[in-house]
PDB file of C-alpha atoms in Angstrom:
ATOM      1  CA  MET F   1     155.435 158.302 107.971  1.00 76.00           C
ATOM      2  CA  LYS F   2     156.173 161.401 109.877  1.00 89.00           C
ATOM      3  CA  THR F   3     154.963 161.752 113.492  1.00 91.00           C
ATOM      4  CA  ASN F   4     152.483 164.532 112.903  1.00 92.00           C
ATOM      5  CA  MET F   5     150.937 162.810 110.034  1.00 95.00           C
ATOM      6  CA  LEU F   6     150.911 159.315 111.984  1.00 96.00           C
ATOM      7  CA  GLN F   7     148.923 161.163 114.692  1.00 96.00           C
ATOM      8  CA  HIS F   8     146.471 162.895 112.503  1.00 96.00           C
ATOM      9  CA  LYS F   9     146.052 159.426 110.945  1.00 97.00           C
ATOM     10  CA  ILE F  10     145.359 157.686 114.211  1.00 97.00           C
ATOM     11  CA  ALA F  11     142.905 160.384 115.564  1.00 96.00           C
ATOM     12  CA  GLU F  12     140.960 159.932 112.058  1.00 97.00           C
ATOM     13  CA  LEU F  13     140.868 156.136 112.393  1.00 97.00           C
ATOM     14  CA  LYS F  14     139.790 156.427 116.311  1.00 96.00           C
ATOM     15  CA  LYS F  15     136.932 158.538 115.335  1.00 96.00           C
ATOM     16  CA  GLN F  16     135.768 156.168 112.331  1.00 96.00           C
ATOM     17  CA  LYS F  17     136.052 153.470 114.544  1.00 97.00           C
ATOM     18  CA  ASN F  18     134.585 154.765 117.920  1.00 97.00           C
ATOM     19  CA  ALA F  19     137.814 153.854 119.694  1.00 97.00           C
ATOM     20  CA  VAL F  20     139.457 155.067 122.866  1.00 97.00           C
ATOM     21  CA  ILE F  21     143.111 155.070 123.456  1.00 97.00           C
ATOM     22  CA  LEU F  22     144.198 154.486 127.152  1.00 97.00           C
ATOM     23  CA  ALA F  23     147.847 154.802 127.557  1.00 96.00           C
ATOM     24  CA  HIS F  24     149.972 154.321 130.607  1.00 93.00           C
ATOM     25  CA  TYR F  25     152.546 157.116 131.763  1.00 93.00           C
ATOM     26  CA  TYR F  26     155.651 155.086 130.839  1.00 91.00           C
ATOM     27  CA  GLN F  27     154.589 155.173 127.240  1.00 94.00           C
ATOM     28  CA  ILE F  28     156.739 157.327 124.613  1.00 94.00           C
ATOM     29  CA  PRO F  29     155.258 161.114 124.429  1.00 95.00           C
ATOM     30  CA  GLU F  30     154.077 160.630 120.924  1.00 96.00           C
ATOM     31  CA  ILE F  31     151.671 157.889 122.051  1.00 97.00           C
ATOM     32  CA  GLN F  32     150.787 160.049 125.213  1.00 96.00           C
ATOM     33  CA  GLU F  33     149.919 163.020 122.826  1.00 96.00           C
ATOM     34  CA  VAL F  34     147.170 160.811 120.994  1.00 97.00           C
ATOM     35  CA  ALA F  35     145.787 159.230 123.987  1.00 97.00           C
ATOM     36  CA  ASP F  36     142.267 160.043 125.185  1.00 97.00           C
ATOM     37  CA  TYR F  37     143.420 159.287 128.812  1.00 96.00           C
ATOM     38  CA  VAL F  38     147.032 158.786 130.181  1.00 96.00           C
ATOM     39  CA  GLY F  39     147.228 157.423 133.404  1.00 93.00           C
ATOM     40  CA  ASP F  40     148.390 155.169 136.199  1.00 87.00           C
ATOM     41  CA  SER F  41     147.150 151.422 136.696  1.00 82.00           C
ATOM     42  CA  LEU F  42     144.184 152.481 138.922  1.00 79.00           C
ATOM     43  CA  GLY F  43     143.062 155.341 136.668  1.00 88.00           C
ATOM     44  CA  LEU F  44     143.401 153.152 133.554  1.00 89.00           C
ATOM     45  CA  SER F  45     141.222 150.275 135.151  1.00 86.00           C
ATOM     46  CA  GLN F  46     138.670 152.970 136.065  1.00 89.00           C
ATOM     47  CA  LYS F  47     138.503 154.482 132.665  1.00 93.00           C
ATOM     48  CA  ALA F  48     138.357 150.866 131.109  1.00 90.00           C
ATOM     49  CA  ALA F  49     135.479 150.096 133.371  1.00 89.00           C
ATOM     50  CA  GLU F  50     133.445 153.285 132.493  1.00 93.00           C
ATOM     51  CA  THR F  51     134.075 153.768 128.339  1.00 92.00           C
ATOM     52  CA  ASP F  52     131.523 153.580 126.072  1.00 93.00           C
ATOM     53  CA  ALA F  53     133.836 153.225 123.130  1.00 95.00           C
ATOM     54  CA  ASP F  54     133.431 149.994 120.884  1.00 96.00           C
ATOM     55  CA  MET F  55     137.061 149.532 120.812  1.00 97.00           C
ATOM     56  CA  ILE F  56     139.789 150.015 123.625  1.00 96.00           C
ATOM     57  CA  VAL F  57     143.402 150.153 122.098  1.00 97.00           C
ATOM     58  CA  PHE F  58     145.490 149.879 125.385  1.00 96.00           C
ATOM     59  CA  ALA F  59     149.030 151.421 125.149  1.00 96.00           C
ATOM     60  CA  GLY F  60     150.634 149.845 127.787  1.00 94.00           C
ATOM     61  CA  VAL F  61     151.410 146.176 128.342  1.00 93.00           C
ATOM     62  CA  HIS F  62     149.816 142.942 128.377  1.00 94.00           C
ATOM     63  CA  PHE F  63     148.290 142.618 131.785  1.00 93.00           C
ATOM     64  CA  MET F  64     146.860 145.983 131.209  1.00 92.00           C
ATOM     65  CA  ALA F  65     144.891 145.105 127.996  1.00 95.00           C
ATOM     66  CA  GLU F  66     143.972 142.054 129.811  1.00 95.00           C
ATOM     67  CA  THR F  67     142.366 143.715 132.667  1.00 94.00           C
ATOM     68  CA  ALA F  68     140.585 145.995 130.169  1.00 94.00           C
ATOM     69  CA  LYS F  69     139.108 142.938 128.406  1.00 96.00           C
ATOM     70  CA  ILE F  70     137.950 141.323 131.785  1.00 96.00           C
ATOM     71  CA  LEU F  71     136.151 144.456 132.164  1.00 94.00           C
ATOM     72  CA  ASN F  72     134.839 144.806 128.845  1.00 94.00           C
ATOM     73  CA  PRO F  73     134.029 140.903 127.774  1.00 94.00           C
ATOM     74  CA  SER F  74     131.875 142.445 124.706  1.00 94.00           C
ATOM     75  CA  LYS F  75     134.227 144.941 123.184  1.00 95.00           C
ATOM     76  CA  LYS F  76     137.238 144.687 121.084  1.00 97.00           C
ATOM     77  CA  VAL F  77     140.409 145.201 123.063  1.00 97.00           C
ATOM     78  CA  LEU F  78     143.818 145.789 121.193  1.00 97.00           C
ATOM     79  CA  LEU F  79     147.235 145.983 122.177  1.00 97.00           C
ATOM     80  CA  PRO F  80     149.955 147.573 119.747  1.00 97.00           C
ATOM     81  CA  ASP F  81     152.410 145.217 120.253  1.00 96.00           C
ATOM     82  CA  VAL F  82     151.255 141.624 121.760  1.00 94.00           C
ATOM     83  CA  ASN F  83     154.668 140.922 123.190  1.00 95.00           C
ATOM     84  CA  ALA F  84     154.758 143.981 125.387  1.00 91.00           C
ATOM     85  CA  GLY F  85     154.920 141.810 128.751  1.00 89.00           C
ATOM     86  CA  CYS F  86     155.787 142.539 132.326  1.00 89.00           C
ATOM     87  CA  SER F  87     158.980 141.238 134.551  1.00 88.00           C
ATOM     88  CA  LEU F  88     156.735 141.569 137.421  1.00 88.00           C
ATOM     89  CA  ALA F  89     153.927 139.450 136.159  1.00 90.00           C
ATOM     90  CA  GLU F  90     156.054 136.836 134.781  1.00 93.00           C
ATOM     91  CA  SER F  91     157.688 136.384 138.154  1.00 93.00           C
ATOM     92  CA  CYS F  92     154.368 134.519 139.270  1.00 97.00           C
ATOM     93  CA  PRO F  93     153.508 131.339 137.316  1.00 97.00           C
ATOM     94  CA  PRO F  94     149.826 130.559 137.763  1.00 97.00           C
ATOM     95  CA  GLU F  95     150.904 126.799 138.682  1.00 97.00           C
ATOM     96  CA  ALA F  96     153.335 127.687 141.304  1.00 98.00           C
ATOM     97  CA  PHE F  97     151.019 130.489 142.695  1.00 98.00           C
ATOM     98  CA  GLN F  98     147.825 127.899 142.833  1.00 98.00           C
ATOM     99  CA  LYS F  99     150.388 125.740 144.992  1.00 98.00           C
ATOM    100  CA  PHE F 100     151.259 128.646 147.471  1.00 98.00           C
ATOM    101  CA  ILE F 101     147.767 129.540 147.758  1.00 98.00           C
ATOM    102  CA  ASN F 102     146.896 125.798 148.462  1.00 98.00           C
ATOM    103  CA  SER F 103     149.425 125.661 151.101  1.00 98.00           C
ATOM    104  CA  HIS F 104     148.162 128.592 153.043  1.00 98.00           C
ATOM    105  CA  PRO F 105     144.159 127.965 152.519  1.00 96.00           C
ATOM    106  CA  ASP F 106     142.960 130.415 155.521  1.00 97.00           C
ATOM    107  CA  HIS F 107     144.618 133.119 153.878  1.00 98.00           C
ATOM    108  CA  LEU F 108     142.963 135.871 151.816  1.00 98.00           C
ATOM    109  CA  VAL F 109     144.695 136.739 148.249  1.00 98.00           C
ATOM    110  CA  ILE F 110     145.351 140.081 147.360  1.00 98.00           C
ATOM    111  CA  THR F 111     147.159 140.739 144.392  1.00 98.00           C
ATOM    112  CA  TYR F 112     148.604 143.943 142.658  1.00 94.00           C
ATOM    113  CA  VAL F 113     147.184 144.579 139.245  1.00 93.00           C
ATOM    114  CA  ASN F 114     150.535 143.893 137.348  1.00 92.00           C
ATOM    115  CA  CYS F 115     149.711 140.382 137.482  1.00 95.00           C
ATOM    116  CA  SER F 116     148.166 137.912 134.679  1.00 96.00           C
ATOM    117  CA  ALA F 117     144.510 137.187 134.198  1.00 97.00           C
ATOM    118  CA  GLU F 118     144.928 133.838 135.690  1.00 98.00           C
ATOM    119  CA  ILE F 119     146.216 135.166 138.789  1.00 98.00           C
ATOM    120  CA  LYS F 120     143.609 137.736 139.011  1.00 98.00           C
ATOM    121  CA  ALA F 121     141.158 134.820 138.827  1.00 98.00           C
ATOM    122  CA  MET F 122     142.896 133.104 141.954  1.00 98.00           C
ATOM    123  CA  SER F 123     142.523 136.233 143.715  1.00 98.00           C
ATOM    124  CA  ASP F 124     139.810 137.863 146.494  1.00 98.00           C
ATOM    125  CA  ILE F 125     140.888 141.339 145.773  1.00 98.00           C
ATOM    126  CA  VAL F 126     143.145 143.305 143.313  1.00 97.00           C
ATOM    127  CA  CYS F 127     144.899 146.371 144.097  1.00 95.00           C
ATOM    128  CA  THR F 128     147.138 149.111 142.453  1.00 91.00           C
ATOM    129  CA  SER F 129     150.265 151.143 144.002  1.00 90.00           C
ATOM    130  CA  SER F 130     147.908 153.837 144.612  1.00 90.00           C
ATOM    131  CA  ASN F 131     145.130 151.806 146.736  1.00 93.00           C
ATOM    132  CA  ALA F 132     147.103 148.919 148.227  1.00 96.00           C
ATOM    133  CA  VAL F 133     147.248 150.183 151.647  1.00 97.00           C
ATOM    134  CA  ALA F 134     143.790 151.208 151.726  1.00 96.00           C
ATOM    135  CA  ILE F 135     142.565 147.803 150.506  1.00 96.00           C
ATOM    136  CA  VAL F 136     145.049 145.590 153.249  1.00 98.00           C
ATOM    137  CA  ASN F 137     143.541 148.145 155.769  1.00 97.00           C
ATOM    138  CA  SER F 138     139.972 147.164 154.402  1.00 96.00           C
ATOM    139  CA  VAL F 139     140.629 143.485 155.474  1.00 97.00           C
ATOM    140  CA  PRO F 140     139.658 142.539 159.250  1.00 97.00           C
ATOM    141  CA  GLU F 141     142.948 142.429 161.234  1.00 96.00           C
ATOM    142  CA  ASP F 142     142.550 139.054 162.444  1.00 97.00           C
ATOM    143  CA  LYS F 143     142.296 137.685 158.753  1.00 98.00           C
ATOM    144  CA  PRO F 144     145.755 136.628 157.136  1.00 98.00           C
ATOM    145  CA  ILE F 145     146.623 137.991 153.846  1.00 98.00           C
ATOM    146  CA  ILE F 146     148.768 136.525 150.897  1.00 98.00           C
ATOM    147  CA  PHE F 147     150.380 139.362 149.152  1.00 98.00           C
ATOM    148  CA  ALA F 148     151.536 139.023 145.481  1.00 98.00           C
ATOM    149  CA  PRO F 149     153.396 139.225 143.007  1.00 97.00           C
ATOM    150  CA  ASP F 150     155.324 142.425 144.036  1.00 95.00           C
ATOM    151  CA  LYS F 151     157.657 141.838 147.304  1.00 96.00           C
ATOM    152  CA  ASN F 152     158.861 145.471 147.390  1.00 94.00           C
ATOM    153  CA  LEU F 153     155.219 146.982 147.492  1.00 95.00           C
ATOM    154  CA  GLY F 154     154.340 144.160 149.712  1.00 97.00           C
ATOM    155  CA  ARG F 155     157.127 145.267 152.244  1.00 97.00           C
ATOM    156  CA  TYR F 156     155.942 148.933 151.807  1.00 96.00           C
ATOM    157  CA  VAL F 157     152.270 148.138 152.535  1.00 98.00           C
ATOM    158  CA  MET F 158     153.456 146.155 155.636  1.00 98.00           C
ATOM    159  CA  GLN F 159     155.184 149.270 157.012  1.00 97.00           C
ATOM    160  CA  GLU F 160     152.474 151.662 156.239  1.00 97.00           C
ATOM    161  CA  THR F 161     149.452 149.555 157.728  1.00 98.00           C
ATOM    162  CA  GLY F 162     151.712 147.539 160.332  1.00 97.00           C
ATOM    163  CA  ARG F 163     149.978 144.170 159.295  1.00 97.00           C
ATOM    164  CA  GLU F 164     152.216 140.985 158.553  1.00 97.00           C
ATOM    165  CA  LEU F 165     151.861 139.876 155.141  1.00 98.00           C
ATOM    166  CA  LEU F 166     152.599 136.708 153.362  1.00 98.00           C
ATOM    167  CA  LEU F 167     154.594 137.836 150.406  1.00 98.00           C
ATOM    168  CA  TRP F 168     155.125 135.974 147.174  1.00 98.00           C
ATOM    169  CA  ASP F 169     158.864 136.515 145.978  1.00 96.00           C
ATOM    170  CA  GLY F 170     158.204 138.604 142.767  1.00 94.00           C
ATOM    171  CA  SER F 171     159.577 142.094 141.650  1.00 90.00           C
ATOM    172  CA  CYS F 172     159.914 144.338 138.768  1.00 85.00           C
ATOM    173  CA  VAL F 173     163.410 144.704 137.010  1.00 83.00           C
ATOM    174  CA  VAL F 174     162.782 148.271 136.317  1.00 79.00           C
ATOM    175  CA  HIS F 175     162.168 149.364 139.636  1.00 80.00           C
ATOM    176  CA  GLU F 176     165.076 147.403 141.021  1.00 78.00           C
ATOM    177  CA  ALA F 177     167.439 148.561 138.589  1.00 78.00           C
ATOM    178  CA  PHE F 178     168.062 151.891 140.674  1.00 82.00           C
ATOM    179  CA  SER F 179     171.541 152.340 142.051  1.00 82.00           C
ATOM    180  CA  ALA F 180     171.951 153.483 145.605  1.00 84.00           C
ATOM    181  CA  ASP F 181     175.503 154.198 145.000  1.00 88.00           C
ATOM    182  CA  LYS F 182     174.467 156.529 142.150  1.00 87.00           C
ATOM    183  CA  LEU F 183     171.606 157.862 143.884  1.00 89.00           C
ATOM    184  CA  ILE F 184     173.822 159.158 146.923  1.00 90.00           C
ATOM    185  CA  SER F 185     176.046 160.772 144.434  1.00 91.00           C
ATOM    186  CA  LEU F 186     173.247 162.409 142.909  1.00 91.00           C
ATOM    187  CA  ILE F 187     171.722 163.842 146.136  1.00 93.00           C
ATOM    188  CA  GLN F 188     175.196 165.271 146.986  1.00 95.00           C
ATOM    189  CA  GLN F 189     175.166 167.013 143.659  1.00 95.00           C
ATOM    190  CA  HIS F 190     171.311 168.302 144.371  1.00 95.00           C
ATOM    191  CA  PRO F 191     170.924 168.446 147.868  1.00 95.00           C
ATOM    192  CA  ASP F 192     167.996 170.681 147.592  1.00 96.00           C
ATOM    193  CA  ALA F 193     166.215 168.266 145.679  1.00 96.00           C
ATOM    194  CA  LYS F 194     163.364 166.150 147.015  1.00 96.00           C
ATOM    195  CA  ILE F 195     163.424 162.400 146.107  1.00 96.00           C
ATOM    196  CA  ILE F 196     160.038 160.888 145.097  1.00 97.00           C
ATOM    197  CA  ALA F 197     159.500 156.972 144.505  1.00 96.00           C
ATOM    198  CA  HIS F 198     157.436 154.316 143.089  1.00 94.00           C
ATOM    199  CA  PRO F 199     156.725 151.626 146.106  1.00 94.00           C
ATOM    200  CA  GLU F 200     157.680 148.887 143.832  1.00 89.00           C
ATOM    201  CA  SER F 201     161.187 150.082 144.522  1.00 91.00           C
ATOM    202  CA  GLU F 202     163.727 148.491 146.771  1.00 91.00           C
ATOM    203  CA  THR F 203     163.604 149.356 150.374  1.00 92.00           C
ATOM    204  CA  HIS F 204     166.989 151.051 150.481  1.00 89.00           C
ATOM    205  CA  ILE F 205     165.575 153.503 147.499  1.00 91.00           C
ATOM    206  CA  LEU F 206     162.297 154.137 149.318  1.00 93.00           C
ATOM    207  CA  LYS F 207     164.069 154.821 152.619  1.00 94.00           C
ATOM    208  CA  THR F 208     165.668 158.018 151.027  1.00 93.00           C
ATOM    209  CA  ALA F 209     162.429 159.285 149.430  1.00 95.00           C
ATOM    210  CA  ASN F 210     160.461 162.302 150.591  1.00 96.00           C
ATOM    211  CA  TYR F 211     157.462 160.913 149.155  1.00 97.00           C
ATOM    212  CA  ILE F 212     156.306 157.378 148.112  1.00 97.00           C
ATOM    213  CA  GLY F 213     153.211 156.575 145.683  1.00 96.00           C
ATOM    214  CA  SER F 214     151.822 155.510 142.415  1.00 93.00           C
ATOM    215  CA  THR F 215     152.896 157.425 139.392  1.00 92.00           C
ATOM    216  CA  ALA F 216     149.730 159.407 139.557  1.00 92.00           C
ATOM    217  CA  GLY F 217     150.317 160.074 143.235  1.00 95.00           C
ATOM    218  CA  MET F 218     153.868 161.411 142.094  1.00 96.00           C
ATOM    219  CA  ILE F 219     152.443 163.801 139.575  1.00 96.00           C
ATOM    220  CA  SER F 220     149.991 165.321 142.291  1.00 97.00           C
ATOM    221  CA  PHE F 221     152.650 165.520 144.623  1.00 97.00           C
ATOM    222  CA  VAL F 222     155.169 167.584 142.193  1.00 97.00           C
ATOM    223  CA  LYS F 223     152.110 169.900 141.237  1.00 96.00           C
ATOM    224  CA  GLN F 224     152.066 170.845 145.002  1.00 96.00           C
ATOM    225  CA  HIS F 225     155.342 171.717 145.156  1.00 92.00           C
ATOM    226  CA  PRO F 226     155.886 173.241 141.455  1.00 88.00           C
ATOM    227  CA  GLU F 227     159.096 175.385 142.240  1.00 85.00           C
ATOM    228  CA  HIS F 228     161.203 172.476 143.482  1.00 92.00           C
ATOM    229  CA  LYS F 229     163.553 170.152 142.030  1.00 96.00           C
ATOM    230  CA  PHE F 230     162.811 166.544 142.296  1.00 97.00           C
ATOM    231  CA  ILE F 231     164.959 163.117 141.801  1.00 96.00           C
ATOM    232  CA  VAL F 232     162.169 160.840 140.238  1.00 96.00           C
ATOM    233  CA  ALA F 233     162.591 157.269 141.192  1.00 93.00           C
ATOM    234  CA  THR F 234     160.162 155.308 138.666  1.00 92.00           C
ATOM    235  CA  GLU F 235     160.115 154.608 135.146  1.00 89.00           C
ATOM    236  CA  ALA F 236     161.354 157.599 133.052  1.00 89.00           C
ATOM    237  CA  GLY F 237     158.234 157.596 130.677  1.00 92.00           C
ATOM    238  CA  ILE F 238     156.506 159.712 133.689  1.00 94.00           C
ATOM    239  CA  LEU F 239     158.634 162.706 132.901  1.00 95.00           C
ATOM    240  CA  TYR F 240     156.950 163.684 129.834  1.00 95.00           C
ATOM    241  CA  LYS F 241     153.650 164.247 131.645  1.00 95.00           C
ATOM    242  CA  MET F 242     155.119 165.513 134.704  1.00 96.00           C
ATOM    243  CA  GLN F 243     156.836 168.248 133.193  1.00 96.00           C
ATOM    244  CA  GLU F 244     153.951 169.333 131.334  1.00 96.00           C
ATOM    245  CA  ALA F 245     152.029 169.643 134.615  1.00 95.00           C
ATOM    246  CA  VAL F 246     154.860 171.496 136.190  1.00 95.00           C
ATOM    247  CA  PRO F 247     157.016 173.145 133.555  1.00 96.00           C
ATOM    248  CA  GLN F 248     158.961 175.220 135.986  1.00 95.00           C
ATOM    249  CA  ALA F 249     160.300 172.032 138.117  1.00 96.00           C
ATOM    250  CA  THR F 250     163.580 170.440 137.508  1.00 96.00           C
ATOM    251  CA  LEU F 251     162.945 166.866 137.016  1.00 96.00           C
ATOM    252  CA  ILE F 252     166.194 164.625 137.312  1.00 95.00           C
ATOM    253  CA  PRO F 253     165.689 160.737 136.814  1.00 93.00           C
ATOM    254  CA  ALA F 254     166.989 158.493 139.393  1.00 91.00           C
ATOM    255  CA  PRO F 255     170.178 156.597 138.259  1.00 89.00           C
ATOM    256  CA  ALA F 256     170.151 153.152 136.931  1.00 84.00           C
ATOM    257  CA  LYS F 257     172.623 150.405 137.542  1.00 82.00           C
ATOM    258  CA  GLU F 258     173.200 149.963 134.008  1.00 71.00           C
ATOM    259  CA  ASP F 259     175.133 152.695 131.958  1.00 66.00           C
ATOM    260  CA  ASN F 260     172.542 153.441 129.155  1.00 60.00           C
ATOM    261  CA  ASN F 261     171.572 156.332 127.020  1.00 59.00           C
ATOM    262  CA  CYS F 262     169.324 157.821 129.503  1.00 61.00           C
ATOM    263  CA  ALA F 263     171.060 157.319 132.770  1.00 57.00           C
ATOM    264  CA  CYS F 264     167.703 156.444 134.125  1.00 65.00           C
ATOM    265  CA  SER F 265     165.445 153.066 134.447  1.00 77.00           C
ATOM    266  CA  GLU F 266     163.218 152.378 131.345  1.00 84.00           C
ATOM    267  CA  CYS F 267     160.762 149.595 130.796  1.00 85.00           C
ATOM    268  CA  ALA F 268     161.798 147.628 127.597  1.00 86.00           C
ATOM    269  CA  PHE F 269     158.446 146.230 127.536  1.00 84.00           C
ATOM    270  CA  MET F 270     156.533 149.496 127.698  1.00 88.00           C
ATOM    271  CA  LYS F 271     158.991 151.028 124.817  1.00 92.00           C
ATOM    272  CA  MET F 272     157.699 148.228 122.652  1.00 93.00           C
ATOM    273  CA  ASN F 273     154.672 150.114 121.698  1.00 95.00           C
ATOM    274  CA  THR F 274     155.513 152.700 118.908  1.00 96.00           C
ATOM    275  CA  LEU F 275     153.250 155.032 117.101  1.00 96.00           C
ATOM    276  CA  GLU F 276     153.524 153.166 113.812  1.00 97.00           C
ATOM    277  CA  LYS F 277     152.301 149.762 115.807  1.00 97.00           C
ATOM    278  CA  LEU F 278     149.411 151.994 117.257  1.00 98.00           C
ATOM    279  CA  TYR F 279     148.266 153.085 113.796  1.00 97.00           C
ATOM    280  CA  ASN F 280     148.724 149.537 112.462  1.00 97.00           C
ATOM    281  CA  CYS F 281     146.764 148.065 115.422  1.00 97.00           C
ATOM    282  CA  LEU F 282     143.771 150.566 114.886  1.00 97.00           C
ATOM    283  CA  GLN F 283     143.774 149.995 111.058  1.00 97.00           C
ATOM    284  CA  MET F 284     144.050 146.220 111.163  1.00 97.00           C
ATOM    285  CA  GLU F 285     141.811 146.054 114.596  1.00 97.00           C
ATOM    286  CA  ALA F 286     144.718 143.465 115.884  1.00 97.00           C
ATOM    287  CA  PRO F 287     146.477 142.130 117.954  1.00 97.00           C
ATOM    288  CA  GLU F 288     143.367 141.619 119.762  1.00 98.00           C
ATOM    289  CA  ILE F 289     143.338 140.792 123.414  1.00 97.00           C
ATOM    290  CA  LEU F 290     141.343 137.741 124.318  1.00 97.00           C
ATOM    291  CA  VAL F 291     140.558 136.167 127.788  1.00 97.00           C
ATOM    292  CA  ALA F 292     139.217 132.645 128.250  1.00 97.00           C
ATOM    293  CA  GLU F 293     135.342 132.900 129.664  1.00 96.00           C
ATOM    294  CA  ASP F 294     135.870 130.789 132.677  1.00 97.00           C
ATOM    295  CA  ILE F 295     139.131 132.974 133.677  1.00 97.00           C
ATOM    296  CA  GLN F 296     137.278 136.074 133.058  1.00 97.00           C
ATOM    297  CA  ASN F 297     134.422 135.468 135.293  1.00 96.00           C
ATOM    298  CA  LYS F 298     136.557 134.547 138.038  1.00 98.00           C
ATOM    299  CA  ALA F 299     138.837 137.800 137.585  1.00 97.00           C
ATOM    300  CA  LEU F 300     135.930 140.211 137.446  1.00 97.00           C
ATOM    301  CA  TYR F 301     135.109 139.947 141.058  1.00 97.00           C
ATOM    302  CA  PRO F 302     138.192 140.793 142.560  1.00 97.00           C
ATOM    303  CA  ILE F 303     138.611 143.605 139.974  1.00 95.00           C
ATOM    304  CA  ASN F 304     135.149 144.928 140.559  1.00 94.00           C
ATOM    305  CA  ARG F 305     136.105 144.518 144.358  1.00 95.00           C
ATOM    306  CA  MET F 306     139.328 146.814 143.894  1.00 92.00           C
ATOM    307  CA  LEU F 307     136.988 149.583 141.970  1.00 91.00           C
ATOM    308  CA  GLU F 308     134.304 149.491 144.492  1.00 91.00           C
ATOM    309  CA  LEU F 309     136.785 150.181 147.369  1.00 88.00           C
ATOM    310  CA  SER F 310     138.597 152.963 145.570  1.00 85.00           C
ATOM    311  CA  ALA F 311     135.264 154.716 144.745  1.00 78.00           C
ATOM    312  CA  HIS F 312     134.832 155.082 148.809  1.00 61.00           C
TER     313      HIS F 312
END
């Protein structure tokens, strides 16, 4: 079936089933075009919390759909491909993390939203890359903090807040795939370009950046400098919405270590969702994301704490 025909059928099904499609910036353009909302993890969590739709189709990865289900236990939450996981979430197994927490009982636990429902259920507060600094700053200075699962984001937060955090040793393969050597070569080719980076990137990449922020933050920064040239260090899916927002800007994806078709860093999990899978998922109302009630109840509190702190 052709792209525009599939998109038309998805729009019809969405109306018929009172469904909302939430898509992350890293999804393919054809999915972003049919979504009701495209955003970063914080924006998507906020939209999931406030939707009055009967059904949520989450065009993203598993932990995002789980978060939407935790916030909407009575709604049906669907994920086009149930195998769309996350390397960062997988780097923090619940059993090992529980032992880590038990070894540091006096610590408050702040977890980045890119983790499983089980990890969220062990947390005191959840954060996203756009509010991690503010959330750490909201904790009294004499209270020690465990920050998990992303060590790169944790290091960035430590630098921004001046706080000492006990970091879990987890990371995202996409944001660790940027090549410093290739980036230096690219900067030499484009000395007039501003470098913008996601805080999940490694420290040596962040040190070169003119701006560090969430995907939504990066788009806002580019909008404020629409005539410029940018080297963009995050998953390449963001380039679609970014270019749409600033058509006159020159956007160059930061180069990855591996030699691949796009010479950029792509998340294989994010790209598992296709327009056809999105259509089938709406039609069949599957795969459905379910979260055990006890996990859902425990995970809801830290997510709500994040949403409350982000509303201020």
